[in-house]
Coordinates of C-alpha atoms and ligand atoms in Angstrom, one line a residue:
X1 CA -25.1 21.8 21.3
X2 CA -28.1 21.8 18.5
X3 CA -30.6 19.3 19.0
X4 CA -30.6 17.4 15.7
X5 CA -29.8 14.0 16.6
X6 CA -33.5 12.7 15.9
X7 CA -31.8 12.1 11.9
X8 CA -29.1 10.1 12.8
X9 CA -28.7 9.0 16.4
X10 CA -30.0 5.7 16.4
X11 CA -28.4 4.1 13.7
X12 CA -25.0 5.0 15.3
X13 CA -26.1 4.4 18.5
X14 CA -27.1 0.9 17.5
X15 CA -23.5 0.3 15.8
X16 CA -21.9 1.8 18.4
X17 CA -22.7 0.4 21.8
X18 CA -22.3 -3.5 21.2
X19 CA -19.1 -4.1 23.1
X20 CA -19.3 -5.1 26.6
X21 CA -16.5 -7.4 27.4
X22 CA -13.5 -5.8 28.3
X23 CA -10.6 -8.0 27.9
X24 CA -11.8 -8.7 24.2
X25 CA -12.4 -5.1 23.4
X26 CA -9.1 -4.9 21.6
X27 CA -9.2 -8.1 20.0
X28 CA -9.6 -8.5 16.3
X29 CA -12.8 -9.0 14.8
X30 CA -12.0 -12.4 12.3
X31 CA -13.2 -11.0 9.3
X32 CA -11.8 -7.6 9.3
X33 CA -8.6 -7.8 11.6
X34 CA -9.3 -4.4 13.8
X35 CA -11.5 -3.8 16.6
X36 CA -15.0 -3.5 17.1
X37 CA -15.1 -0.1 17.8
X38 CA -12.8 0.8 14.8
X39 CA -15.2 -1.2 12.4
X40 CA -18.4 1.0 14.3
X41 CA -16.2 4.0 13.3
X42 CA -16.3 3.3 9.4
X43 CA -19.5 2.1 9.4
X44 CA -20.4 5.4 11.2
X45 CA -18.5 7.4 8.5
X46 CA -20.9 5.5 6.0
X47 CA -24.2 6.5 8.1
X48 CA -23.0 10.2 8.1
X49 CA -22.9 10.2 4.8
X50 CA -26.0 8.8 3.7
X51 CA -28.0 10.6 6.7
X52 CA -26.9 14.1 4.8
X53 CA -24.7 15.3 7.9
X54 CA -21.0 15.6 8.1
X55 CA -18.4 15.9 10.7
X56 CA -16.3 19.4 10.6
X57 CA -12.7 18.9 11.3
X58 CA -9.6 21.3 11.6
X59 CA -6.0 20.3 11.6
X60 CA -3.9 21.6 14.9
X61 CA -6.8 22.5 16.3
X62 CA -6.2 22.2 19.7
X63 CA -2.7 22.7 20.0
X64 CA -2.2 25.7 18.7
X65 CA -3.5 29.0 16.6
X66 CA -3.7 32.6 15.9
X67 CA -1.7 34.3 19.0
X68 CA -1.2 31.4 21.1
X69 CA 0.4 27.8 21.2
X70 CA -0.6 25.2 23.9
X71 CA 1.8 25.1 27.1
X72 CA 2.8 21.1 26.2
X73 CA 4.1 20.7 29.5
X74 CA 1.1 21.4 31.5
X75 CA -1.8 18.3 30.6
X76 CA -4.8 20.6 31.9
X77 CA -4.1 22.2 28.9
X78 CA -5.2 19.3 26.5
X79 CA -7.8 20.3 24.3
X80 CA -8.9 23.3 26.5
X81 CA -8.3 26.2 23.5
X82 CA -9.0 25.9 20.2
X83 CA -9.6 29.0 17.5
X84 CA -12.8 26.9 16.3
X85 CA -14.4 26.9 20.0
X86 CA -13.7 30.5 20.4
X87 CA -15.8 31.4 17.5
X88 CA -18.2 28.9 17.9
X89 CA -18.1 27.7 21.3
X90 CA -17.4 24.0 20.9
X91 CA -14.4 22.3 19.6
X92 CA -14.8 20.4 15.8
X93 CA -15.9 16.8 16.0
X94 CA -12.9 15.8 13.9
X95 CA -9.1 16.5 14.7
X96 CA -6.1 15.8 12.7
X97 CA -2.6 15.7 13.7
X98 CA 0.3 15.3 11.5
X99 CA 3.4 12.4 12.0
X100 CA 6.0 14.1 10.2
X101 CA 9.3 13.6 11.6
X102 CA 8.3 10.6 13.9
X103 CA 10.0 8.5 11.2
X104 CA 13.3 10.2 12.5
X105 CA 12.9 9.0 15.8
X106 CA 11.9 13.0 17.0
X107 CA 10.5 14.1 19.5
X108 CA 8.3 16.7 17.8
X109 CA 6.7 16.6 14.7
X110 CA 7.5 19.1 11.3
X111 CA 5.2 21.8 12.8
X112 CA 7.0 21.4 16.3
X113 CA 4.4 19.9 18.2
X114 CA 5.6 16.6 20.4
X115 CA 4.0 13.7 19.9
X116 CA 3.5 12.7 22.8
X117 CA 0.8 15.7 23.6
X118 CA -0.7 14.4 20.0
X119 CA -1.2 11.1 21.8
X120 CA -2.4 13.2 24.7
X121 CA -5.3 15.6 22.2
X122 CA -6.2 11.9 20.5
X123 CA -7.2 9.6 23.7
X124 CA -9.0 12.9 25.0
X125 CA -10.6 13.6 21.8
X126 CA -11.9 10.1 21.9
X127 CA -13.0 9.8 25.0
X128 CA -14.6 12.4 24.5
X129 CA -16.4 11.0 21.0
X130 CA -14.7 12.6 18.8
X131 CA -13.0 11.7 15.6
X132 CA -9.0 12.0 14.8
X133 CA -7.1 11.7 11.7
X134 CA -3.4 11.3 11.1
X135 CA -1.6 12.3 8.4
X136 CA 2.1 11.9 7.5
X137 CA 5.1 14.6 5.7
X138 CA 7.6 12.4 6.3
X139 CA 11.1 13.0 4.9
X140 CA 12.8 11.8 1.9
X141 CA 14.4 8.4 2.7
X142 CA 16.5 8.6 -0.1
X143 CA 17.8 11.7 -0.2
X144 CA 17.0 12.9 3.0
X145 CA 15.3 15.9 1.9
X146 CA 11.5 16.7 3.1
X147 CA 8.6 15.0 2.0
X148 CA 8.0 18.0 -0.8
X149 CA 10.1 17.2 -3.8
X150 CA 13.1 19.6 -4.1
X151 CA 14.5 20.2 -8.0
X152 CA 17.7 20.1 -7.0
X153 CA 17.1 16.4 -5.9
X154 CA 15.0 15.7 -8.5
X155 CA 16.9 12.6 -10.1
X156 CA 17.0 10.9 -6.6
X157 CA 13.3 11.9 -5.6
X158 CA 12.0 9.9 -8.5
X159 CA 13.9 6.7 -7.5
X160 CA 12.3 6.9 -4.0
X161 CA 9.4 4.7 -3.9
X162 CA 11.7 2.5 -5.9
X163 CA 13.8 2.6 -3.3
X164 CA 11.7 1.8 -0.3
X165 CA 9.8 -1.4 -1.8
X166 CA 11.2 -4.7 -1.1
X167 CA 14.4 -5.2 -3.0
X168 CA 15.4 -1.2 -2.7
X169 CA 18.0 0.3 -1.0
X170 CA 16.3 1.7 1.6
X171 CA 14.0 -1.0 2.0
X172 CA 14.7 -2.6 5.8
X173 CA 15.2 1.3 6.8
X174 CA 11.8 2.2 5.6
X175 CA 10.5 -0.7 7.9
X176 CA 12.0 1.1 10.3
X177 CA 10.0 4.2 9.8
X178 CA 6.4 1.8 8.9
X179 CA 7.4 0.3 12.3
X180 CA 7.6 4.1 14.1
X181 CA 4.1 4.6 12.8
X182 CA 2.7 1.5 14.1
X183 CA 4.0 1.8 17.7
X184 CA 2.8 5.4 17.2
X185 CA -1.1 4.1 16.7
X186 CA -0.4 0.7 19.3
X187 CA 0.6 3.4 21.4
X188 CA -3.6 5.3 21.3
X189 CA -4.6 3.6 24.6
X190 CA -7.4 5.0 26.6
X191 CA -6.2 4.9 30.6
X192 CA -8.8 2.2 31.0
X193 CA -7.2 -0.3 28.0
X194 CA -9.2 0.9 24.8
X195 CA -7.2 1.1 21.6
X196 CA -8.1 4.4 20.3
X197 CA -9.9 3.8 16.9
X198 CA -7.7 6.0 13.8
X199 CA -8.0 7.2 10.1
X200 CA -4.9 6.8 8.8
X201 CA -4.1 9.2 5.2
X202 CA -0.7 8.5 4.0
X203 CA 0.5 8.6 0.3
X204 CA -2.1 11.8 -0.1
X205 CA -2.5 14.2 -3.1
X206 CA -0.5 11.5 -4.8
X207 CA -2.2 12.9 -8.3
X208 CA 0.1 15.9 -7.9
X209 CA 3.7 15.8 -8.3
X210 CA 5.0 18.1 -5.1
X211 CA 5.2 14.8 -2.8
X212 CA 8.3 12.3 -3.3
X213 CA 5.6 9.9 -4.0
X214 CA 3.2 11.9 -6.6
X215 CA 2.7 11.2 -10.0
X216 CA 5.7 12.3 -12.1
X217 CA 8.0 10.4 -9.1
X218 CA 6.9 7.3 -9.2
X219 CA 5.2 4.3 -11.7
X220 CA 1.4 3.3 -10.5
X221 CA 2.6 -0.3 -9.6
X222 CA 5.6 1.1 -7.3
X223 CA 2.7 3.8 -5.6
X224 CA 0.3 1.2 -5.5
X225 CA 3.5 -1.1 -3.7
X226 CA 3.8 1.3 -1.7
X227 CA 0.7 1.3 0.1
X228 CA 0.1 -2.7 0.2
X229 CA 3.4 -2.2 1.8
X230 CA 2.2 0.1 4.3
X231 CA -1.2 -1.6 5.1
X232 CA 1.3 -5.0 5.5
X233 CA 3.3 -4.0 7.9
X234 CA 0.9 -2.0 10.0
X235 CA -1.1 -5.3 10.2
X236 CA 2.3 -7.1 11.1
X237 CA 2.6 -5.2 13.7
X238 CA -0.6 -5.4 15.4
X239 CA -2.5 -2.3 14.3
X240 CA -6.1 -3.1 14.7
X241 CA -7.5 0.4 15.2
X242 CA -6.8 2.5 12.2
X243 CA -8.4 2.9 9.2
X244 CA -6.8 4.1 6.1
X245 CA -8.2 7.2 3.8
X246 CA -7.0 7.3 0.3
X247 CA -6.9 11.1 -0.8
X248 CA -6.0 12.2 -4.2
X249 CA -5.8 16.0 -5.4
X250 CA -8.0 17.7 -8.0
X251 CA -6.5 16.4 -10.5
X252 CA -8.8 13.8 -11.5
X253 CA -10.9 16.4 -12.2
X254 CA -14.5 14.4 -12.3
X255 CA -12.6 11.6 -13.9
X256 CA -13.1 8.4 -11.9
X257 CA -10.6 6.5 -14.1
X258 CA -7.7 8.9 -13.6
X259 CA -9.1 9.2 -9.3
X260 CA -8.8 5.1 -9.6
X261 CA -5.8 4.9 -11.6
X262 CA -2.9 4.3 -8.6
X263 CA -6.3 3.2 -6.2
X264 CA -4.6 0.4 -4.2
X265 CA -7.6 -1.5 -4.0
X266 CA -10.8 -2.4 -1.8
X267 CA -9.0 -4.5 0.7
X268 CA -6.8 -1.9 1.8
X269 CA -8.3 1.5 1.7
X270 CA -11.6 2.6 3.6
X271 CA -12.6 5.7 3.1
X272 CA -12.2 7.5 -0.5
X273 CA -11.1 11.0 -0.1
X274 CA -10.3 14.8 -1.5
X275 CA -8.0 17.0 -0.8
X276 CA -9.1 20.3 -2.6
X277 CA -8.4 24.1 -2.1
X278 CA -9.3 27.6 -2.6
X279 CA -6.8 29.3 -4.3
X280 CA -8.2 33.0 -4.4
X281 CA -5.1 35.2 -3.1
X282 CA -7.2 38.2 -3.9
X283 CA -10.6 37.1 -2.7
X284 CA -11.5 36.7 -6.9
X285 CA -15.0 35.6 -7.0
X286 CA -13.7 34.1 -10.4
X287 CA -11.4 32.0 -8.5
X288 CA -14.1 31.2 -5.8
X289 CA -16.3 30.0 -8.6
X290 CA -13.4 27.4 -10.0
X291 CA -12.9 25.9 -6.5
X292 CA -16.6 25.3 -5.9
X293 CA -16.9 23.9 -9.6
X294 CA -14.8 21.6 -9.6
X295 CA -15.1 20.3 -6.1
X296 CA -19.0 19.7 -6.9
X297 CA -17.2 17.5 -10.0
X298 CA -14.7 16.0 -8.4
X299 CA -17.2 15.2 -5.1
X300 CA -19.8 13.7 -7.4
X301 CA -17.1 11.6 -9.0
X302 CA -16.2 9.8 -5.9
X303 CA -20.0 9.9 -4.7
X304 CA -20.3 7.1 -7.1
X305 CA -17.1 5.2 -7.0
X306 CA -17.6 5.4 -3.3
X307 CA -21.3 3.7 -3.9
X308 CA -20.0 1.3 -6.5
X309 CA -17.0 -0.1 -4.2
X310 CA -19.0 0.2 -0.8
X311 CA -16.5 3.2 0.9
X312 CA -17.5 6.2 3.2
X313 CA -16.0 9.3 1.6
X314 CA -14.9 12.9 3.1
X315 CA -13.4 16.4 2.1
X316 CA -10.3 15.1 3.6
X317 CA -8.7 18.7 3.4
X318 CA -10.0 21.8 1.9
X319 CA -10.3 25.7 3.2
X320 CA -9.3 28.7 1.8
X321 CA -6.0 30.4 2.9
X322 CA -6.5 33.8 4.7
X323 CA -10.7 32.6 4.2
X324 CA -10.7 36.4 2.4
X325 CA -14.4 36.0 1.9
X326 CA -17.1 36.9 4.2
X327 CA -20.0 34.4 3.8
X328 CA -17.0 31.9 2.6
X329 CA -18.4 28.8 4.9
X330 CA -22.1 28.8 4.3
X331 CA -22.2 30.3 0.5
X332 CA -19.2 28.5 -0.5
X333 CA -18.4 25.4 1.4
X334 CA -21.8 24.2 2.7
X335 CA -23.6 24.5 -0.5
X336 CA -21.4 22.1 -2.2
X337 CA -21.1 19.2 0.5
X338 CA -24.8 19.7 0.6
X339 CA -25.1 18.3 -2.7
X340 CA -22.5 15.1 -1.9
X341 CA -22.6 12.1 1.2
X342 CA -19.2 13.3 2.8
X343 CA -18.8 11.9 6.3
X344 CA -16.5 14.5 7.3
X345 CA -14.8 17.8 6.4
X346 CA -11.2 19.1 7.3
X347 CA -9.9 22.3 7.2
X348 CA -6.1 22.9 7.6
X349 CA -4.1 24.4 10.3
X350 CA -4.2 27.9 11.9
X351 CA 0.0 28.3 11.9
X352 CA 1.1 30.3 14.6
X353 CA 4.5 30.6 12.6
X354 CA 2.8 31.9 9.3
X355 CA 0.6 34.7 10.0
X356 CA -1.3 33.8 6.4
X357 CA -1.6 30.6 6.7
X358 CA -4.6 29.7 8.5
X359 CA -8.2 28.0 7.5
X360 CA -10.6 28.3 10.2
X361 CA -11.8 31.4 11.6
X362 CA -10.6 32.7 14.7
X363 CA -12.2 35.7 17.0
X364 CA -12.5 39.3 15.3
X365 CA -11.5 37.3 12.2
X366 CA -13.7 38.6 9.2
X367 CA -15.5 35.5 8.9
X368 CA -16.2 34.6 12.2
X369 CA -20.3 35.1 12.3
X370 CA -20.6 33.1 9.1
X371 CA -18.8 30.5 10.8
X372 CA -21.4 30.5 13.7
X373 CA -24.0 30.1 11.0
X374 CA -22.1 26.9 9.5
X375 CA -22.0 25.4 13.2
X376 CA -25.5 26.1 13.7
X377 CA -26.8 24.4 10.3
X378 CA -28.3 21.3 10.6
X379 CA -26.0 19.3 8.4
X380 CA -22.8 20.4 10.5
X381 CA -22.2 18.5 13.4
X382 CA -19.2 19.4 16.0
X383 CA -17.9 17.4 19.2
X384 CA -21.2 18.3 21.1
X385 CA -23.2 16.9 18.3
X386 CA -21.5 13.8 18.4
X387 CA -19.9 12.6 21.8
X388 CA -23.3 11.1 22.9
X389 CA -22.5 8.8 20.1
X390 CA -20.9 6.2 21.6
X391 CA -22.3 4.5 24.5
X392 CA -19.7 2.3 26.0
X393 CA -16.4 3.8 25.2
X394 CA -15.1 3.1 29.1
Ligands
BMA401 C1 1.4 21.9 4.9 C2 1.8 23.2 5.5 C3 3.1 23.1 6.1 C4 3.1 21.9 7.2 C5 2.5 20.7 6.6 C6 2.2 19.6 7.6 O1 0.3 22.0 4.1 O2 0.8 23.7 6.4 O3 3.5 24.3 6.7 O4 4.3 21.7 7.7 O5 1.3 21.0 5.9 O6 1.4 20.0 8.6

């Protein structure tokens, strides 16, 4: 643990540690319509911001990595390995888990991890003050294909949204699926009754066109639909502890109007995100240079549409595939969300399946000391940095 907390403790402390009555610790707050504690999460994300630290995050982490894959059926093994902590020696303040394939009614998810051990890594994680996202590559409803758009199916892929909004042909099925979702986060329940606060990122890097729902598949009204759809039905059934993350590509590229274009408003979304990546297969400092360009543009884009409308924002996924650089994390990465308020930052999953698809650092990996300088600036904070955050979270 670093001892940094004298720049932003007490202001999260203070938001934090308000509720003491237990039977109403899962009731909705009037105004908002989720809990307590999932309102002190968003105005935390705000705090980080604006107190110039950020959360780091890493898909997977816990469950599997480089070599190794959890044993799912043994629970001592909930969060007790991660590729992060073995380079760094503590585990990321933020985890993200993925829902694909719970729309089916599966028992695992697209990267074949169960969801019920995701439930198991989220309560821990919390209880242990950390932070978890969700996102969602769910299938096709139309045409049954995966959630990346297929040319062969690329008539029926752009009738999809279509085809899920009220009226559609898939409509009451897609319920179906919202409803899986919902039961999914109902279901985040600490052992002593505390609905586990959420951020929920559907509908992301909607500004490219690989998703059945990006921008050549779909009109902005029916994307836009789509997520007052979501938000609805959530709500319906009784979510009160997630928030939801909008996350566009780079696309936008500095452009607010073309980041706000499909934004489906201030009443649904909560946190204004980015997903951006490193594409330099051959460690190109050329390459390097684009990615930290235009990140800096696109982050100081939604710096000020985030101040305008009121919204935390966060890297919500970034790295560098095969990170092919040395000195990637604290020449590359940390000087840019240096410059930019972003609550949090999420780097993508170590597969165990793909041997070159991997984002964080893992031991004897080439960038493994410059990772232990990125945990040891003061602007990073990881789990130990942030689990004396919230007071009363039994
Ligand atoms: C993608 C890749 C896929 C994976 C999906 C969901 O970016 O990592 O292999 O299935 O995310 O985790």
């Amino acid at each position: 643990m670093k001892s940094r907390y004298s720049i932003f403790i007490l202001p999260l402390v203070l938001i934090a540690g308000c509720n003491s009555n237990k039977n109403k610790v899962n009731e909705p707050l009037a105004d908002s319509g989720r809990t307590e504690r999932t309102e002190n999460m968003l105005g935390n994300l705000k705090l980080l911001g604006d107190s110039g630290v950020y959360m780091f995050g890493h898909h997977d982490d816990t469950v599997y990595g480089i070599g190794w894959e959890a044993d799912y059926t043994n629970d001592s093994t909930v969060s007790a390995r991660s590729d992060v902590k073995s380079v760094c020696g503590d585990l990321p303040a933020v985890l993200s888990f993925d829902l694909g394939h719970i729309e089916l009614g599966d028992d695992k998810n697209l990267d074949g991890v169960p969801f019920d051990r995701i439930r198991k890594e989220i309560i821990n994680h919390f209880d242990h003050g950390g932070m978890v996202t969700l996102s969602w590559h769910l299938d096709n409803p139309l045409s049954g294909g995966t959630a990346w758009v297929a040319d062969s199916l690329k008539d029926i892929e752009k009738n999809t949204v279509a085809a899920v909004l009220e009226g559609g042909e898939k409509h009451e099925m897609f319920l179906g699926w919202l409803d899986k979702i919902a039961d999914f986060i109902n279901s985040l329940e600490t052992p002593y009754g505390i609905k586990v606060p959420v951020v929920f990122r559907p509908w992301h890097e909607h500004t490219g066109s690989w998703f059945w729902w990006g921008q050549d598949n779909c009109t902005a009204e029916h994307y836009k639909a789509l997520w007052q759809m979501t938000a609805e039905r959530l709500k319906d059934k009784g979510v009160v502890n997630a928030i939801l993350a909008y996350s566009p590509g780079t696309e936008p590229d500095g452009d607010a109007d073309k980041y706000l274009e499909r934004y489906p408003g201030d009443e649904i979304i909560d946190v204004l995100g980015l997903d951006s990546y490193c594409f330099a297969p051959e460690a190109d400092t050329l390459q390097i240079a684009d990615y930290t360009q235009k990140l800096d543009k696109n982050l100081g884009m939604i710096e000020k549409v985030a101040k305008e409308h009121g919204k935390a924002m966060a890297l919500t996924e970034t790295g560098y595939e095969g990170i092919k650089t040395e000195n990637w994390w604290t020449e590359t990465l940390a000087p840019v969300l240096a410059k930019h308020p972003v609550s949090y930052v999420l780097v993508w999953r170590n597969a165990r399946e793909r041997p070159s698809h991997y984002y964080a650092p893992y031991p004897g990996h080439l960038s493994s000391s410059d990772f232990v300088k990125f945990y040891n600036l003061n602007e990073t904070l990881f789990l130990h940095d942030v689990n004396a955050l919230y007071l009363k979270r039994k």
